[in-house]
PDB file of C-alpha atoms in Angstrom:
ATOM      1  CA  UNK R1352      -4.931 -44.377  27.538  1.00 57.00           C
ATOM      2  CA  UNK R1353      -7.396 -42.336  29.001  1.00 67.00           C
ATOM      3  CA  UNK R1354      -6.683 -38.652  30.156  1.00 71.00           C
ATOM      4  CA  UNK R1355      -6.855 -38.275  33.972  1.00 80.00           C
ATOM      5  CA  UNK R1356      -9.365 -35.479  35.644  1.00 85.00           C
ATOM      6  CA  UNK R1357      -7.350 -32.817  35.966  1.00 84.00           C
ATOM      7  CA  UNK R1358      -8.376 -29.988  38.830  1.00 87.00           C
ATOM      8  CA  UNK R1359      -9.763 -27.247  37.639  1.00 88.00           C
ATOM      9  CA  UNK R1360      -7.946 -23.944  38.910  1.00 91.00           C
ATOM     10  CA  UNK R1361     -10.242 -20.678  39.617  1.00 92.00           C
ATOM     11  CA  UNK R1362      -7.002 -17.879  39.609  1.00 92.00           C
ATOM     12  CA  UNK R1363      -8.631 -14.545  40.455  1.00 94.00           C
ATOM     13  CA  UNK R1364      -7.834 -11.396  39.006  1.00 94.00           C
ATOM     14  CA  UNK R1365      -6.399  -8.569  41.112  1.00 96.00           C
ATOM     15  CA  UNK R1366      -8.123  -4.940  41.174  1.00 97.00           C
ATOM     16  CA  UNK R1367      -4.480  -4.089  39.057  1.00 98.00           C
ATOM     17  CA  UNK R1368      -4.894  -6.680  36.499  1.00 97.00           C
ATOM     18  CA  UNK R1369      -8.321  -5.591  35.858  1.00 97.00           C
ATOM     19  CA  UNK R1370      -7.570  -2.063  35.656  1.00 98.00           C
ATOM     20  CA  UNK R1371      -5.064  -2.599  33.440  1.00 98.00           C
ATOM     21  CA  UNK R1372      -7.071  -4.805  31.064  1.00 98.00           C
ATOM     22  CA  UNK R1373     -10.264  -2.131  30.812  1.00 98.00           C
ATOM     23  CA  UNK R1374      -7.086   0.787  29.928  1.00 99.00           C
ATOM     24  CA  UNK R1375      -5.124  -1.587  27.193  1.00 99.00           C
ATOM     25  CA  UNK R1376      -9.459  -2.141  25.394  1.00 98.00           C
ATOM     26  CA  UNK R1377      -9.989   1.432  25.501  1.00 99.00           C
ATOM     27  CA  UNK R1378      -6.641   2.095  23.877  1.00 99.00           C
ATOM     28  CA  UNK R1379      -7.455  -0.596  21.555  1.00 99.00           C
ATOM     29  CA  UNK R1380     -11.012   1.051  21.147  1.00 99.00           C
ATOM     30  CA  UNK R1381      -9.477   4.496  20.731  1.00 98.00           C
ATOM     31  CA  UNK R1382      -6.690   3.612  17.785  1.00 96.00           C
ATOM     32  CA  UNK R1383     -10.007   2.004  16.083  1.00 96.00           C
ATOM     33  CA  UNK R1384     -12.013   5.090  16.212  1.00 98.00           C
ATOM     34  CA  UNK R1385      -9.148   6.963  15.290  1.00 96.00           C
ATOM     35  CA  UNK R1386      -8.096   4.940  11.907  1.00 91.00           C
ATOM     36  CA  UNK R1387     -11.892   5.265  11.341  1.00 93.00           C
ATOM     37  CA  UNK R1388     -11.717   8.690  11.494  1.00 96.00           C
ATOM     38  CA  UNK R1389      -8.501   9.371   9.571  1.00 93.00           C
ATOM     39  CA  UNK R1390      -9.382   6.891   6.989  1.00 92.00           C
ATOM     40  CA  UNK R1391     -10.926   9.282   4.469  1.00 93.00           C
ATOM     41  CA  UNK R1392      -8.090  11.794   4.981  1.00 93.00           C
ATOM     42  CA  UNK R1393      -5.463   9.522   3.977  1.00 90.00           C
ATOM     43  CA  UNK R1394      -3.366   9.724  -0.313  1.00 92.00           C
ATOM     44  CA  UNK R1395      -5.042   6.576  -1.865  1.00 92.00           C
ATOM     45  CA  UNK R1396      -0.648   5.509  -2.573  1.00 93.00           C
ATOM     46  CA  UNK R1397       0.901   5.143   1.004  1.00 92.00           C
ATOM     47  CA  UNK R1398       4.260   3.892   1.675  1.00 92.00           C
ATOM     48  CA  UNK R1399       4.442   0.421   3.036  1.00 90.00           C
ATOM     49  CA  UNK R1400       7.604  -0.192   2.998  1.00 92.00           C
ATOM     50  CA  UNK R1401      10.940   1.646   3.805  1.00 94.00           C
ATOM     51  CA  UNK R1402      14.595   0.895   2.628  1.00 93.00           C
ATOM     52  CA  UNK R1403      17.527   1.316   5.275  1.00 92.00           C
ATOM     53  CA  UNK R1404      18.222   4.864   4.653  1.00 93.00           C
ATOM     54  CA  UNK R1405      14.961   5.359   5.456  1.00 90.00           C
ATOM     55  CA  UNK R1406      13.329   5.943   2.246  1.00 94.00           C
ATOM     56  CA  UNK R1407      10.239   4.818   1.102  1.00 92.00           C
ATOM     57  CA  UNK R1408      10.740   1.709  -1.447  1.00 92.00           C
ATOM     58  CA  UNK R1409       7.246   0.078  -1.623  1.00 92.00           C
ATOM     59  CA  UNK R1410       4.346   1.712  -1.711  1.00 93.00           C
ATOM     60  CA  UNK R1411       0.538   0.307  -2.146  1.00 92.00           C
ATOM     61  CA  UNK R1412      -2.988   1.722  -1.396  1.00 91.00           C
ATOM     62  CA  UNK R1413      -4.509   3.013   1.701  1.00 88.00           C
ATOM     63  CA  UNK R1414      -6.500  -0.361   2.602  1.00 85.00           C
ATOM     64  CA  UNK R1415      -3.099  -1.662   3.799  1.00 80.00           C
ATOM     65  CA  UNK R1416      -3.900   0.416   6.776  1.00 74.00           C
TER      66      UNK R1416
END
């Protein structure tokens, strides 16, 4: 059984959609730079995870981040 051609559909982008994709990279871009930043400033033990009073219950090292 072969496959059949199927059409090939060219769906255009609004002016909206594309707006909206170039802010969501440079919030992307900008929580990068920021972790980059803050790296160095960070305890080398960090708390990973957290029970269900809200209290820290696993804990491991900074490259978790």
């Amino acid at each position: 059984m072969q496959l059949q051609k199927r059409p090939k559909l060219n769906i255009h982008r609004s002016k909206m959609e594309i707006l909206l994709d170039i802010i969501c990279l440079l919030i992307i871009i900008g929580n990068v730079i920021y972790i980059i930043i803050m790296y160095p400033c960070l305890p080398n033990r960090i708390p990973i995870h957290f029970n269900g009073n809200d209290v820290a219950d696993g804990w491991g090292n900074k490259a978790f981040v």
